Structure formats: structure tokens, C-alpha cells
Amino acid sequence: MTVLSDRVSDLLATEAVAEHRWLTERSWSRPAWTIAELEAAKKGRTVSVVLPALNEEETVASVVETITPLLGGLVDELIVLDSGSTDDTEIRALAA
């Protein structure tokens, strides 16, 4: 019974290591850069934010309002790409 439990423990440990490696390789953490540092790093490049939307009338305005203050600095253009919404996504995006 000890041999079996040891093998199970070894297998679980191996799986845990594999899961940790998988998570580590596929994780991203937000860098601690300020907006000013990002603007400086831009070095003349154009930054476009493309926001795909489909029936997002409840959320599109708040997302647009979050990005709007960055226009003219870090962000050069904001494009809301409406994929044929049947609600008021377009109206709310334009109003924001």
C-alpha cells in the first residue's frame, strides 16, 4: 500500500509542477509603467485601440469613457467595431 500511495504522491507532485509551469508560461502581469512612461516609449508610433462590440449597450459607454482620457496622448485613435448589434451599442458608443 505504501508503494501505491508513494506513486500517487509522485504523480500528483508531477502534475502540480506541470500545472505551475503551464500557468507561469501563460500568465501576464501588468507592468508598473506610468502613462507618461508609456507615452515616452511610444516614440512616434501610432497606438490604436480597437474595441469589438456585439450587443454591448450595457458596457460600451463605460469602456469608451475609460479610454477617452488617453486620446491625444498614449492613444491616437479609438475604434468601436460594432459587429451588427441589435441593441443600442452604436448609439451608446457614439454618445460616450
mmCIF file of C-alpha atoms in Angstrom:
data_model
loop_
_atom_site.group_PDB
_atom_site.id
_atom_site.type_symbol
_atom_site.label_atom_id
_atom_site.label_comp_id
_atom_site.label_asym_id
_atom_site.label_seq_id
_atom_site.Cartn_x
_atom_site.Cartn_y
_atom_site.Cartn_z
ATOM 1 C CA MET A 1 0.000 0.000 0.000
ATOM 2 C CA THR A 2 2.899 2.353 0.681
ATOM 3 C CA VAL A 3 4.283 1.878 -2.815
ATOM 4 C CA LEU A 4 0.921 2.795 -4.346
ATOM 5 C CA SER A 5 0.492 5.875 -2.174
ATOM 6 C CA ASP A 6 4.074 6.943 -2.971
ATOM 7 C CA ARG A 7 3.386 6.608 -6.692
ATOM 8 C CA VAL A 8 0.159 8.604 -6.349
ATOM 9 C CA SER A 9 2.023 11.299 -4.415
ATOM 10 C CA ASP A 10 4.755 11.404 -7.063
ATOM 11 C CA LEU A 11 2.157 11.650 -9.820
ATOM 12 C CA LEU A 12 0.320 14.475 -8.059
ATOM 13 C CA ALA A 13 3.582 16.328 -7.489
ATOM 14 C CA THR A 14 4.498 15.941 -11.167
ATOM 15 C CA GLU A 15 1.069 17.221 -12.223
ATOM 16 C CA ALA A 16 1.370 20.170 -9.844
ATOM 17 C CA VAL A 17 4.738 21.107 -11.345
ATOM 18 C CA ALA A 18 3.331 20.800 -14.867
ATOM 19 C CA GLU A 19 0.300 22.931 -13.966
ATOM 20 C CA HIS A 20 2.533 25.558 -12.347
ATOM 21 C CA ARG A 21 4.773 25.641 -15.428
ATOM 22 C CA TRP A 22 1.734 25.920 -17.718
ATOM 23 C CA LEU A 23 0.302 28.772 -15.634
ATOM 24 C CA THR A 24 3.632 30.575 -15.427
ATOM 25 C CA GLU A 25 4.200 30.379 -19.176
ATOM 26 C CA ARG A 26 0.709 31.683 -19.952
ATOM 27 C CA SER A 27 0.335 34.380 -17.309
ATOM 28 C CA TRP A 28 0.818 38.073 -17.774
ATOM 29 C CA SER A 29 1.239 40.737 -15.128
ATOM 30 C CA ARG A 30 0.642 44.387 -15.757
ATOM 31 C CA PRO A 31 3.950 46.279 -15.833
ATOM 32 C CA ALA A 32 4.251 49.108 -13.339
ATOM 33 C CA TRP A 33 4.597 51.802 -16.031
ATOM 34 C CA THR A 34 3.011 55.220 -15.750
ATOM 35 C CA ILE A 35 1.062 56.757 -18.619
ATOM 36 C CA ALA A 36 3.906 59.273 -19.086
ATOM 37 C CA GLU A 37 6.446 56.446 -19.411
ATOM 38 C CA LEU A 38 4.258 54.674 -21.955
ATOM 39 C CA GLU A 39 3.829 57.891 -23.956
ATOM 40 C CA ALA A 40 7.621 58.361 -23.996
ATOM 41 C CA ALA A 41 8.144 54.739 -25.066
ATOM 42 C CA LYS A 42 5.756 55.269 -27.974
ATOM 43 C CA LYS A 43 8.465 57.238 -29.836
ATOM 44 C CA GLY A 44 6.239 58.443 -32.660
ATOM 45 C CA ARG A 45 4.362 55.194 -33.123
ATOM 46 C CA THR A 46 0.611 55.278 -33.579
ATOM 47 C CA VAL A 47 -1.473 53.465 -30.997
ATOM 48 C CA SER A 48 -4.987 52.441 -31.968
ATOM 49 C CA VAL A 49 -7.440 50.824 -29.593
ATOM 50 C CA VAL A 50 -9.978 48.623 -31.344
ATOM 51 C CA LEU A 51 -12.970 47.684 -29.239
ATOM 52 C CA PRO A 52 -15.008 44.861 -30.781
ATOM 53 C CA ALA A 53 -18.632 45.003 -29.705
ATOM 54 C CA LEU A 54 -21.751 42.939 -30.237
ATOM 55 C CA ASN A 55 -24.835 43.839 -28.207
ATOM 56 C CA GLU A 56 -22.802 45.644 -25.540
ATOM 57 C CA GLU A 57 -25.167 48.521 -24.808
ATOM 58 C CA GLU A 58 -24.723 47.990 -21.062
ATOM 59 C CA THR A 59 -20.913 48.258 -21.085
ATOM 60 C CA VAL A 60 -19.666 50.044 -24.198
ATOM 61 C CA ALA A 61 -20.057 53.575 -22.825
ATOM 62 C CA SER A 62 -18.022 52.891 -19.692
ATOM 63 C CA VAL A 63 -15.213 51.306 -21.715
ATOM 64 C CA VAL A 64 -15.155 54.228 -24.159
ATOM 65 C CA GLU A 65 -15.181 56.702 -21.253
ATOM 66 C CA THR A 66 -12.231 54.888 -19.675
ATOM 67 C CA ILE A 67 -10.143 55.128 -22.852
ATOM 68 C CA THR A 68 -11.191 58.643 -23.941
ATOM 69 C CA PRO A 69 -8.873 60.499 -21.498
ATOM 70 C CA LEU A 70 -5.911 58.732 -23.124
ATOM 71 C CA LEU A 71 -6.751 60.093 -26.592
ATOM 72 C CA GLY A 72 -4.196 62.557 -27.901
ATOM 73 C CA GLY A 73 -1.512 61.192 -25.620
ATOM 74 C CA LEU A 74 -0.981 57.493 -25.317
ATOM 75 C CA VAL A 75 -3.868 56.515 -27.601
ATOM 76 C CA ASP A 76 -4.150 58.080 -31.050
ATOM 77 C CA GLU A 77 -7.480 56.622 -32.075
ATOM 78 C CA LEU A 78 -10.324 54.620 -30.605
ATOM 79 C CA ILE A 79 -12.329 52.434 -32.945
ATOM 80 C CA VAL A 80 -15.521 50.762 -31.756
ATOM 81 C CA LEU A 81 -16.125 47.908 -34.162
ATOM 82 C CA ASP A 82 -19.810 47.036 -33.935
ATOM 83 C CA SER A 83 -20.457 43.592 -35.378
ATOM 84 C CA GLY A 84 -24.112 44.078 -36.200
ATOM 85 C CA SER A 85 -25.566 44.724 -32.767
ATOM 86 C CA THR A 86 -29.332 44.609 -32.480
ATOM 87 C CA ASP A 87 -29.392 46.775 -29.356
ATOM 88 C CA ASP A 88 -28.237 50.371 -28.716
ATOM 89 C CA THR A 89 -24.500 49.622 -28.730
ATOM 90 C CA GLU A 90 -23.768 52.059 -31.563
ATOM 91 C CA ILE A 91 -25.822 54.882 -30.042
ATOM 92 C CA ARG A 92 -24.212 54.495 -26.611
ATOM 93 C CA ALA A 93 -20.706 54.282 -28.053
ATOM 94 C CA LEU A 94 -21.234 57.473 -30.055
ATOM 95 C CA ALA A 95 -22.785 59.248 -27.070
ATOM 96 C CA ALA A 96 -19.828 58.397 -24.845
#
